[in-house]
Short mmCIF file of C-alpha atoms in Angstrom, two decimals:
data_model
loop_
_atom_site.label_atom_id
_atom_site.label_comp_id
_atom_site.label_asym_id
_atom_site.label_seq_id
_atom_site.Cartn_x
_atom_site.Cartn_y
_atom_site.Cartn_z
CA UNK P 1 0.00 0.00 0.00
CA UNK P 2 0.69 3.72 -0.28
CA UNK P 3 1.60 3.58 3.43
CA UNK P 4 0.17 1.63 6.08
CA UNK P 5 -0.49 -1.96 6.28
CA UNK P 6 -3.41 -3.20 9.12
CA UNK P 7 -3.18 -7.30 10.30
CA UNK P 8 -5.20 -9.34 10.33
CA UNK P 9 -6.74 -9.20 6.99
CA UNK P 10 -9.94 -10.51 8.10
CA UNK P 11 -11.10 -11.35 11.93
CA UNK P 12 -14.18 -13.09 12.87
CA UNK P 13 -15.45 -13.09 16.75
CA UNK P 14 -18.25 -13.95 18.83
CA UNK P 15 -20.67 -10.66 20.25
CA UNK P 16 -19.04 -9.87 23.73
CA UNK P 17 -15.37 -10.61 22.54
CA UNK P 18 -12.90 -8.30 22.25
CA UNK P 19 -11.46 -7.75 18.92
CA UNK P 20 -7.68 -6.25 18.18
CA UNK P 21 -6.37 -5.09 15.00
CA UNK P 22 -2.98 -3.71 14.34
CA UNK P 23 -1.58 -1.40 12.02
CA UNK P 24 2.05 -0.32 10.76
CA UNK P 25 2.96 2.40 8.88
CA UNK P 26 6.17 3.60 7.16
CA UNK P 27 7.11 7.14 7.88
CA UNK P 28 7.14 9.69 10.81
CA UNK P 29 3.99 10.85 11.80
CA UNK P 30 2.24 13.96 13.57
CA UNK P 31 -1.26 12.22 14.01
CA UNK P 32 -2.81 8.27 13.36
CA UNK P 33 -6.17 7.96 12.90
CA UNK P 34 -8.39 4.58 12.86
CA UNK P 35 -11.56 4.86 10.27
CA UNK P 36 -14.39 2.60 10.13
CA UNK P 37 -15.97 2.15 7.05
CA UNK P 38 -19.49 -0.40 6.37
CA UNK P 39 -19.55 -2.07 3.54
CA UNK P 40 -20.67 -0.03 0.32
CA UNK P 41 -20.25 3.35 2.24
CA UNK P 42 -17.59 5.99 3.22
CA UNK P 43 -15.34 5.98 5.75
CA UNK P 44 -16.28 7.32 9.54
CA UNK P 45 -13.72 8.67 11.83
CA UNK P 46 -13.39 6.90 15.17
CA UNK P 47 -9.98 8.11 16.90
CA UNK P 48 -7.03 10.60 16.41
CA UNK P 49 -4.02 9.54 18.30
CA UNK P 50 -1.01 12.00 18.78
CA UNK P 51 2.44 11.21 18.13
CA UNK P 52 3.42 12.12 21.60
CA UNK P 53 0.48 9.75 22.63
CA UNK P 54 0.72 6.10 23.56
CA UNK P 55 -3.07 5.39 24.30
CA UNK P 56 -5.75 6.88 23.96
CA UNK P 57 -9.73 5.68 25.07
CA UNK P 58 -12.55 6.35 24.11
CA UNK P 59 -15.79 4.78 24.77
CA UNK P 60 -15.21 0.75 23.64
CA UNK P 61 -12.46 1.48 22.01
CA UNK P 62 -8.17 1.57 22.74
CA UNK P 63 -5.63 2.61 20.49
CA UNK P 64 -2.17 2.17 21.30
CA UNK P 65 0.88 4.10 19.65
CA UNK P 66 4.41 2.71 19.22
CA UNK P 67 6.68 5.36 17.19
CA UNK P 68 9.34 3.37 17.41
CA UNK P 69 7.86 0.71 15.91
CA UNK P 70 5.70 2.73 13.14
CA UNK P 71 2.73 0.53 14.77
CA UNK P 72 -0.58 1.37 16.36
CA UNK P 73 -3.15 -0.86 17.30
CA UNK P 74 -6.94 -0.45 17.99
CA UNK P 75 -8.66 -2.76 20.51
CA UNK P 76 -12.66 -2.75 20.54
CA UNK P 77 -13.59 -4.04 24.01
CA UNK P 78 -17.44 -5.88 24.56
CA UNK P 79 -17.84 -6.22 20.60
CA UNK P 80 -21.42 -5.90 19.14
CA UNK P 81 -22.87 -7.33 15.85
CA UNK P 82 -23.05 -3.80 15.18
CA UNK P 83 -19.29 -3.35 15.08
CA UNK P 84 -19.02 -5.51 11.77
CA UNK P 85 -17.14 -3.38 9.41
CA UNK P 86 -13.72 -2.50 7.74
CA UNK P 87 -11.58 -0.81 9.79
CA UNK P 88 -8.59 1.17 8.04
CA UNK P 89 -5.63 3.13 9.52
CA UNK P 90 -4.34 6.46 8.54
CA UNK P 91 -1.51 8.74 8.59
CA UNK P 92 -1.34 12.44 8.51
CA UNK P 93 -0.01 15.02 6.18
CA UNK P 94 -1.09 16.73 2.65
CA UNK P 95 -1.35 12.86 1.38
CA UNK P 96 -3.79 11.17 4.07
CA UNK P 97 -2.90 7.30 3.29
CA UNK P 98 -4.55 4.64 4.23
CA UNK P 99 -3.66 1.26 5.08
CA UNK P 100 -5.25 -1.90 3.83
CA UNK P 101 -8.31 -2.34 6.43
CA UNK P 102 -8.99 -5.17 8.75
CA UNK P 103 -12.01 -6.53 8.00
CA UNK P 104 -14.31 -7.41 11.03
CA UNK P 105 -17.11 -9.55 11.22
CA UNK P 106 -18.66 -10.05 14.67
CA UNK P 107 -20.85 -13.49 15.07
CA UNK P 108 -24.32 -12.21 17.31
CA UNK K 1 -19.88 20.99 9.89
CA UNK K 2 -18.70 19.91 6.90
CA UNK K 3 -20.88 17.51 4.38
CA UNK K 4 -19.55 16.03 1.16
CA UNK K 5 -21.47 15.46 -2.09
CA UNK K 6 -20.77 12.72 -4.27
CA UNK K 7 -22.77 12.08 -7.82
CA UNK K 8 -23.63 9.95 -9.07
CA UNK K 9 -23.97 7.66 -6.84
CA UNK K 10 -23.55 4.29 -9.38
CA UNK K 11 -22.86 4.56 -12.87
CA UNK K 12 -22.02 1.62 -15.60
CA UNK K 13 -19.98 2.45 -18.39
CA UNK K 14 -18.67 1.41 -21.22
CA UNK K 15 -15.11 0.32 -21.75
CA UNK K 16 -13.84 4.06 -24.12
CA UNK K 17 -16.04 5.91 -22.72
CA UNK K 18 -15.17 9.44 -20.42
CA UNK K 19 -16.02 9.70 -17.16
CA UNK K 20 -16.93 12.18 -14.56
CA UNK K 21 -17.63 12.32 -11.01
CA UNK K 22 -17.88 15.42 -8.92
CA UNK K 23 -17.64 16.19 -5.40
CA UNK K 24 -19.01 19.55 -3.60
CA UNK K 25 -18.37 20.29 -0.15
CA UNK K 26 -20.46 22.15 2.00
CA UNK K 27 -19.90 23.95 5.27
CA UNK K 28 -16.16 24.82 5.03
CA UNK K 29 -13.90 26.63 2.67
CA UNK K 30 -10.17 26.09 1.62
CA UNK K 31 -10.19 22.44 2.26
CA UNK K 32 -7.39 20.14 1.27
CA UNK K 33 -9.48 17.01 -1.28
CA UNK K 34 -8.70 13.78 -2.03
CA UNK K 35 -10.09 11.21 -4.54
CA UNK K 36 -9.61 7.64 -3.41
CA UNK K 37 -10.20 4.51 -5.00
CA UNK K 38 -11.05 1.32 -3.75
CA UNK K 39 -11.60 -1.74 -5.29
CA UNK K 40 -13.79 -4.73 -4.18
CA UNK K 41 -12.73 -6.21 -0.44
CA UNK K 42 -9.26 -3.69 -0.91
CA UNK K 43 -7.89 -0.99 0.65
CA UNK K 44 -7.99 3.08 -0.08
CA UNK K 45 -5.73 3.97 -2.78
CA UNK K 46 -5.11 7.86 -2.89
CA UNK K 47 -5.76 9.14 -6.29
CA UNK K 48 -5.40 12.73 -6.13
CA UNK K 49 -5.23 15.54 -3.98
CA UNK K 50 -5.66 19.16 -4.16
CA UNK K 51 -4.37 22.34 -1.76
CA UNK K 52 -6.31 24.98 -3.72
CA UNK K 53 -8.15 25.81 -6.57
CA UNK K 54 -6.27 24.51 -9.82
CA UNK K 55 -3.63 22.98 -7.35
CA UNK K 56 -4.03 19.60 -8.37
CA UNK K 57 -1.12 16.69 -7.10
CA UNK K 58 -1.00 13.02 -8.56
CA UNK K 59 -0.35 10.27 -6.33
CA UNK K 60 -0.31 7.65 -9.17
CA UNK K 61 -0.15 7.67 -12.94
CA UNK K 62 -3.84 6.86 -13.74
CA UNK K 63 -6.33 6.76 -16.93
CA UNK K 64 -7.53 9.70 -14.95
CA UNK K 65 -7.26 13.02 -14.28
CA UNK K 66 -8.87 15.28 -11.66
CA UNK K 67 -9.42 19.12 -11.67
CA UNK K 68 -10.17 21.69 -9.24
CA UNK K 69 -12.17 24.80 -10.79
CA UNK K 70 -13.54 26.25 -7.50
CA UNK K 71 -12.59 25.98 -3.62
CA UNK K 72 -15.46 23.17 -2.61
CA UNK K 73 -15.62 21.54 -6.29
CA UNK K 74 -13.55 18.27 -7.02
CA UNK K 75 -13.73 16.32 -10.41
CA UNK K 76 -12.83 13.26 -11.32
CA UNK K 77 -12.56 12.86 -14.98
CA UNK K 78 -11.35 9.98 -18.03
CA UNK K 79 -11.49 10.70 -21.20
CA UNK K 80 -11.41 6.75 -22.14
CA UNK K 81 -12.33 4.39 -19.22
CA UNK K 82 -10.51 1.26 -19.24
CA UNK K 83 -11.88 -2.19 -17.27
CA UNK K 84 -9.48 -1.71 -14.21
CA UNK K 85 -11.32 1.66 -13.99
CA UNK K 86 -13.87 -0.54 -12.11
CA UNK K 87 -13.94 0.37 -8.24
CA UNK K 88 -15.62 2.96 -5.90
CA UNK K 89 -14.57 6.23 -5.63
CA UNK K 90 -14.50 8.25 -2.30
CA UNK K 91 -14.18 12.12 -2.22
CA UNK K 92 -12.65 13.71 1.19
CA UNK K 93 -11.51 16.35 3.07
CA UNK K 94 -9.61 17.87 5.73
CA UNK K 95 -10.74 21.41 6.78
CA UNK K 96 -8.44 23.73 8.25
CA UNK K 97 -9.83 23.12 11.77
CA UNK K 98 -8.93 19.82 12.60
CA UNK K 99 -6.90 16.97 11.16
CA UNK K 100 -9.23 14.59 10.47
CA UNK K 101 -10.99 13.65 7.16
CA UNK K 102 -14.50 13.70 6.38
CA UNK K 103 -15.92 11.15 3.20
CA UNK K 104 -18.65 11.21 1.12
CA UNK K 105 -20.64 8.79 0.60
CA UNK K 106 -18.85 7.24 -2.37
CA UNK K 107 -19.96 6.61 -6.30
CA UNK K 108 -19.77 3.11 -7.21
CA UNK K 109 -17.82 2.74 -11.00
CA UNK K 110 -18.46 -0.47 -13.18
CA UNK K 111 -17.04 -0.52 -16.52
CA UNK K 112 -18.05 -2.71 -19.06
#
């Protein structure tokens, strides 16, 4: 990809699970960002983590930051049918890539 | 805040034929763009993206082109689609207030 790279590919879990989904990404950054995105639609913006941030909450949902290992990771806690969808990294600047997406699909 | 227009929505072409999609944003002005593509089950592949009016900056050689003629109007154009044109095409942008990207609601591209 253009920049970022999110693993697994594809995750399947059961409702109440938690679900974790990592992302790597090649050069420095000022922000990451996590985007969800259902299928046939556009992309909704979750979380902005800062550079000088390691983690960072918010509601179900953990991201982690690792600078020194380009890597971030996003951790939805309690999952919900509901929370089926692609989910995509980004990284900041004038270009706004975006990785590859994890794919989530969560089993009521 | 800001909302993004996309049109249309679906379109089927045929292989030769031009294209265009457009993208208006409302509620902001000055925004950076962006035209993604994304093909079936893939990830977001950044197309183009624009600064400013006429400022237009290619992220990879394409059948397409995009232009820029006023401050909240994006275009995607081809003047002869070609199969791999196939895919669905996301406008964005980042305002000047934030740094986080807002996406329209996509136009879906078949080619055939």
């Amino acid at each position: 990809s253009q920049q970022g790279e999110e693993d697994p590919q594809a995750l399947s879990i059961q409702e109440g699970e938690n679900a974790t989904m990592n992302c790597s990404y090649k050069t420095s950054i000022n922000n990451l960002q996590w985007y969800r995105q259902n299928s046939g639609r556009g992309l909704v913006h979750l979380i902005l983590i800062r550079s000088n941030e390691r983690e960072k909450h918010s509601g179900r949902l953990r991201v982690t930051l690792d600078t020194s290992k380009k890597s971030s990771s996003l951790l939805i806690t309690a999952s919900r049918a509901a929370d089926t969808a692609s989910y995509f990294c980004a990284t900041d600047g004038n270009q706004f890539y975006f990785g590859t997406g994890t794919s989530l699909t969560v089993i009521p | 805040s800001q909302t993004i227009h996309q049109w249309p929505a679906t379109l089927v072409q045929p292989v030769g034929s031009p294209l265009s999609l457009e993208c208006t944003v409302e509620g902001t002005s000055n925004p950076n763009l962006y035209w993604y593509r994304q093909a079936a089950g893939r990830g977001l592949q950044l197309l183009f993206y624009s600064v400013g009016i006429g400022q237009i900056s290619s992220e990879v050689p394409q059948n397409l082109s995009a232009s820029r003629p006023q401050d909240r109007q994006f275009i995607l154009s081809s003047k002869k689609l070609l199969l791999s044109d196939s895919g669905f095409y996301l406008c964005a942008c980042l305002t000047g207030f934030g740094n986080t990207i807002y996406f329209g609601e996509g136009s879906w591209l078949t080619v055939v």
